[in-house]
CSV table of C-alpha atoms in Angstrom, one decimal:
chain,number,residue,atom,x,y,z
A,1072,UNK,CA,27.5,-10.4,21.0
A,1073,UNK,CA,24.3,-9.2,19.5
A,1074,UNK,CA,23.8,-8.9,15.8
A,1075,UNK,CA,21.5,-5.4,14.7
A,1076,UNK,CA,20.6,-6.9,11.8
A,1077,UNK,CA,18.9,-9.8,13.0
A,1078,UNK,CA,17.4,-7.8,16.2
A,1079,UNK,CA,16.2,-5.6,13.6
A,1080,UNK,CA,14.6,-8.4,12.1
A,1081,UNK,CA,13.4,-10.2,15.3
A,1082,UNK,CA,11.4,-6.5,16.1
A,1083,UNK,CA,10.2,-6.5,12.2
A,1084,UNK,CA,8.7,-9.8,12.8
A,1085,UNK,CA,7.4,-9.5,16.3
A,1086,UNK,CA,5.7,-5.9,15.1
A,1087,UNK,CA,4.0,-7.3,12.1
A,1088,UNK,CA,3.0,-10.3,14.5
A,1089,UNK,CA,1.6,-7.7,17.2
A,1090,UNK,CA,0.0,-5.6,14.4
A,1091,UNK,CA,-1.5,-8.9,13.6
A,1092,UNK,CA,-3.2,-9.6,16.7
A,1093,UNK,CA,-0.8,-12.3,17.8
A,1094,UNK,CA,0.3,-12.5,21.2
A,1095,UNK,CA,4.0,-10.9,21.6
A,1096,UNK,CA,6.5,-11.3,24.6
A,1097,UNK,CA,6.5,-7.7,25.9
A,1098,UNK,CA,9.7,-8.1,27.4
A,1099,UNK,CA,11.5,-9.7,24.6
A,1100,UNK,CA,10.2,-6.8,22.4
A,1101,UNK,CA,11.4,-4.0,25.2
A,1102,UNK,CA,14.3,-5.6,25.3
A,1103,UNK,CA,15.3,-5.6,21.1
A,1104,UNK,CA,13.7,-2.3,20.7
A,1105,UNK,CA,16.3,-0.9,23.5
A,1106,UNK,CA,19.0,-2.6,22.1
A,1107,UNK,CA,18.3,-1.4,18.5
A,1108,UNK,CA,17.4,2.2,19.6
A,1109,UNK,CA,21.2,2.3,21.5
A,1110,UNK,CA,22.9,0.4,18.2
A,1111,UNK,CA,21.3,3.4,16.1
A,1112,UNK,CA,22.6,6.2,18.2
A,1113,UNK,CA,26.1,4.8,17.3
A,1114,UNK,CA,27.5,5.8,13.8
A,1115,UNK,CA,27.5,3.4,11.3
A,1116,UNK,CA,31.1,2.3,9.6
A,1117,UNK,CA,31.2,0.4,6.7
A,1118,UNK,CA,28.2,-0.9,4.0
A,1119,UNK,CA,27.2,-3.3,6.3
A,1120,UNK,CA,26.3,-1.4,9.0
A,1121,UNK,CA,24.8,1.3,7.2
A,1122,UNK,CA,22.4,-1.5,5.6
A,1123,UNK,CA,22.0,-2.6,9.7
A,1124,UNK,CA,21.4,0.9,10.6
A,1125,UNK,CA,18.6,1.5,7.7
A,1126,UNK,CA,16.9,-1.9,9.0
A,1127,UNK,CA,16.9,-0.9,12.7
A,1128,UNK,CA,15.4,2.8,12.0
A,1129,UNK,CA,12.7,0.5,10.4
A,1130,UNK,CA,11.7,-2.2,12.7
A,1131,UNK,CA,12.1,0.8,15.4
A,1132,UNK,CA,9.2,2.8,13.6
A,1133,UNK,CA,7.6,-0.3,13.1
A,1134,UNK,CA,7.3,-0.7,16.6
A,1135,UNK,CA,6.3,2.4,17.7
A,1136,UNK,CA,9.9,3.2,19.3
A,1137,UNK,CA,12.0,5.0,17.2
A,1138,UNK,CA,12.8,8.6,16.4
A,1139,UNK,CA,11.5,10.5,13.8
A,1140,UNK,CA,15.0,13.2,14.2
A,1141,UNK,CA,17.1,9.9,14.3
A,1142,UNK,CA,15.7,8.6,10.8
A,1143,UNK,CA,15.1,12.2,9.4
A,1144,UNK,CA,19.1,13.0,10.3
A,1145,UNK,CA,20.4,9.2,8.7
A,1146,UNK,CA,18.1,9.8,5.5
A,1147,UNK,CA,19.8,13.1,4.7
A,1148,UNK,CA,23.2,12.3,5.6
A,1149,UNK,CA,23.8,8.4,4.6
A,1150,UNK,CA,20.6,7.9,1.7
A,1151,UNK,CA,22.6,8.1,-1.0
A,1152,UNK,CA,25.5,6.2,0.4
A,1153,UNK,CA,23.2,3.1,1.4
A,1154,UNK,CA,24.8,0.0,-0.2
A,1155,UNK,CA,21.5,-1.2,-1.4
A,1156,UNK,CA,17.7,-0.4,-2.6
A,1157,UNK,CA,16.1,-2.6,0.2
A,1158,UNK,CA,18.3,-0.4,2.9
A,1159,UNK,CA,16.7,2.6,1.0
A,1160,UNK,CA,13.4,1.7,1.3
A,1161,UNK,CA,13.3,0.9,5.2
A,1162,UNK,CA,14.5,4.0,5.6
A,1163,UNK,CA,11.7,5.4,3.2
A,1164,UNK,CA,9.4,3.1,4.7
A,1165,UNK,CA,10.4,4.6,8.5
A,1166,UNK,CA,10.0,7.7,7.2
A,1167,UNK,CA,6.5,7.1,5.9
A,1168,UNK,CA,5.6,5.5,9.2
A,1169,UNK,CA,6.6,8.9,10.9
A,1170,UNK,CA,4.1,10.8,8.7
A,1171,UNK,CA,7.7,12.4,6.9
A,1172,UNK,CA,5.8,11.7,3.1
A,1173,UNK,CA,8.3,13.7,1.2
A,1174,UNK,CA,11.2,12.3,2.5
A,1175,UNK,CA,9.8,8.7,2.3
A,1176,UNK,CA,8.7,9.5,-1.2
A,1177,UNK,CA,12.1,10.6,-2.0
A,1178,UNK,CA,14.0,7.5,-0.3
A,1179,UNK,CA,11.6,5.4,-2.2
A,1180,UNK,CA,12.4,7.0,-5.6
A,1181,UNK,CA,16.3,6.5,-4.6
A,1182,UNK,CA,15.5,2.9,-4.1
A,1183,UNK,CA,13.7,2.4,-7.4
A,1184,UNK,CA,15.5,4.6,-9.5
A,1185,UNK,CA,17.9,3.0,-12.1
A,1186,UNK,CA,20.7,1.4,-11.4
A,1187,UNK,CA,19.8,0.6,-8.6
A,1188,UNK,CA,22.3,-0.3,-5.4
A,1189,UNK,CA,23.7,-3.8,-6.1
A,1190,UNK,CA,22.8,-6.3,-3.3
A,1191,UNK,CA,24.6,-6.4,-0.5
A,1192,UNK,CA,25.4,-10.5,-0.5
A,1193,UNK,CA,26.7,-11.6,2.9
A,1194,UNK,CA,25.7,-14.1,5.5
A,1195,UNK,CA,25.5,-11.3,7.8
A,1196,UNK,CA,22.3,-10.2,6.2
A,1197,UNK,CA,21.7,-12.9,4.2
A,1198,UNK,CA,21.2,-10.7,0.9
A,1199,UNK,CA,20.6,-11.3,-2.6
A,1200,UNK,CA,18.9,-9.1,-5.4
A,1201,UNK,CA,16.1,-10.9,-5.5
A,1202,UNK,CA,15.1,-10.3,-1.9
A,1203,UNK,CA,16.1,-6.7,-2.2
A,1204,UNK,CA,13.7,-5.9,-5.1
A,1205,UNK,CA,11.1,-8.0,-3.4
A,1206,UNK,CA,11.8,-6.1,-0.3
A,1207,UNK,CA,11.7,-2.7,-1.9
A,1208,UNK,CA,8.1,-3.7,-3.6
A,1209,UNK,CA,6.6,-4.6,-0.3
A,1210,UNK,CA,7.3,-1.6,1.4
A,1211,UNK,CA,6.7,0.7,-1.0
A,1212,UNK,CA,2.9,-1.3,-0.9
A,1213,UNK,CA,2.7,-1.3,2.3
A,1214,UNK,CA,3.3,2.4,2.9
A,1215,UNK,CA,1.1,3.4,-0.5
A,1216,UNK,CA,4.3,5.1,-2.4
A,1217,UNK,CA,3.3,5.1,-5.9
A,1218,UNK,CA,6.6,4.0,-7.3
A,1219,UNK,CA,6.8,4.8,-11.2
A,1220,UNK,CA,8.2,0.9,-11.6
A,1221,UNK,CA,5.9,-0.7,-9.8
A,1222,UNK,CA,4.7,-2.9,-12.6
A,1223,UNK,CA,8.0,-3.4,-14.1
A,1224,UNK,CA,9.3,-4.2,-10.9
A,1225,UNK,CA,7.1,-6.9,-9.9
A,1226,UNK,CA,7.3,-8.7,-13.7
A,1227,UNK,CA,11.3,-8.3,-13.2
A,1228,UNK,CA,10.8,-10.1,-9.6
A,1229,UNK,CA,8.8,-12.7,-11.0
A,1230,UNK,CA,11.1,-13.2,-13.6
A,1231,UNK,CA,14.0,-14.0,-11.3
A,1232,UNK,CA,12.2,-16.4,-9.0
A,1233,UNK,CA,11.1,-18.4,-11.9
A,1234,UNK,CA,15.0,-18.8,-12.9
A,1235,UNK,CA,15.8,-19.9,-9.4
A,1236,UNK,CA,16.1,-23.8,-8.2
A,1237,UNK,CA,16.3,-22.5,-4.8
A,1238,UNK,CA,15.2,-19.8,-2.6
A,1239,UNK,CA,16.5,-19.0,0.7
A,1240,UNK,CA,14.0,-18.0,4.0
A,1241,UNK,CA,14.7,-14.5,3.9
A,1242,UNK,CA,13.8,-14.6,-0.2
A,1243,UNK,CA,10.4,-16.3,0.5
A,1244,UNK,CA,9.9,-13.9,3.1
A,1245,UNK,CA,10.2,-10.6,1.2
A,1246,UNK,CA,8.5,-12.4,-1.5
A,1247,UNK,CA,5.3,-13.3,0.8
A,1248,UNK,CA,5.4,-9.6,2.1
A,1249,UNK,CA,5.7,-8.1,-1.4
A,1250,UNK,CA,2.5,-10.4,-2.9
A,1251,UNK,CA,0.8,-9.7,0.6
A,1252,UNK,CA,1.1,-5.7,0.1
A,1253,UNK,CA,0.4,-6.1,-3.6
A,1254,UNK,CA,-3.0,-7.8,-3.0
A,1255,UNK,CA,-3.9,-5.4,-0.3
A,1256,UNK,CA,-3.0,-1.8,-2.7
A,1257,UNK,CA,-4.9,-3.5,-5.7
């Protein structure tokens, strides 16, 4: 069985590879774009799969396959019922990609606003705050949403990966993307 978070991944990181100028396995990307673009036509049941939902939208903007009435219709129904900031801001960040800036501004506000959602800790997502707030920093620099917290956010993120012994791949990952979109937006 296929899991939609981690195809949702696998198209993040094959898009951001492609946008890169690396070669990408057009087949393997067809095939996890059409799988993700049938997963999202599904409703979602359950935090889980809301969070899956928010990531798919995403990597499906991302890659230039998604639907712009698809992410429009989630973000006004589900926003404010995603279980946490990171899920928030792929949907902001889809919505930005789609040229939607009020409703991307508006997901990004949810997804900084305090409190923020707690993180959703599972293995099925491999969650933890700390890649959640990195998460929501990156995208929100990557898609040029002045977020009020931005500073704050960053000294809070840096903060909690100094406490840590250990970080897992999907921590270092937001963490890279969050510095790499810093650096870029100044």
């Amino acid at each position: 069985a296929s899991d939609p978070w981690l195809t949702a991944y696998v198209v993040d990181f094959f898009a951001r590879a492609r946008d890169q100028g690396h070669l990408v396995s057009d087949p393997a990307l067809k095939n996890a774009v059409d799988y993700l673009a049938a997963y999202v036509r599904r409703s979602p049941s359950g935090s889980a799969d809301l969070a899956a939902h928010a990531y798919a939208y995403y990597a499906l903007a991302r890659a230039g396959a998604g639907d712009l009435g698809g992410v429009r219709y989630f973000n006004d129904v589900h926003l404010s019922r995603l279980p946490t900031a990171l899920a928030q801001a792929q949907v902001g960040a889809a919505l930005d990609l789609y040229g939607d800036g009020p409703r991307a501004a508006a997901a990004f506000a949810a997804a900084t606003g305090a409190p923020s959602p707690v993180a959703l800790v599972s293995s099925q997502n491999y969650g933890s705050e700390l890649r959640d707030r990195a998460g929501v920093l990156a995208l929100a620099a990557e898609a040029g949403v002045p977020i009020q917290r931005a500073a704050t956010l960053a000294e809070e993120i840096s903060r909690r990966f100094q406490q840590r012994r250990y970080t897992s791949t999907q921590e270092k990952a937001w963490l890279l993307l969050a510095a790499h979109a810093l650096a870029r937006s100044g």
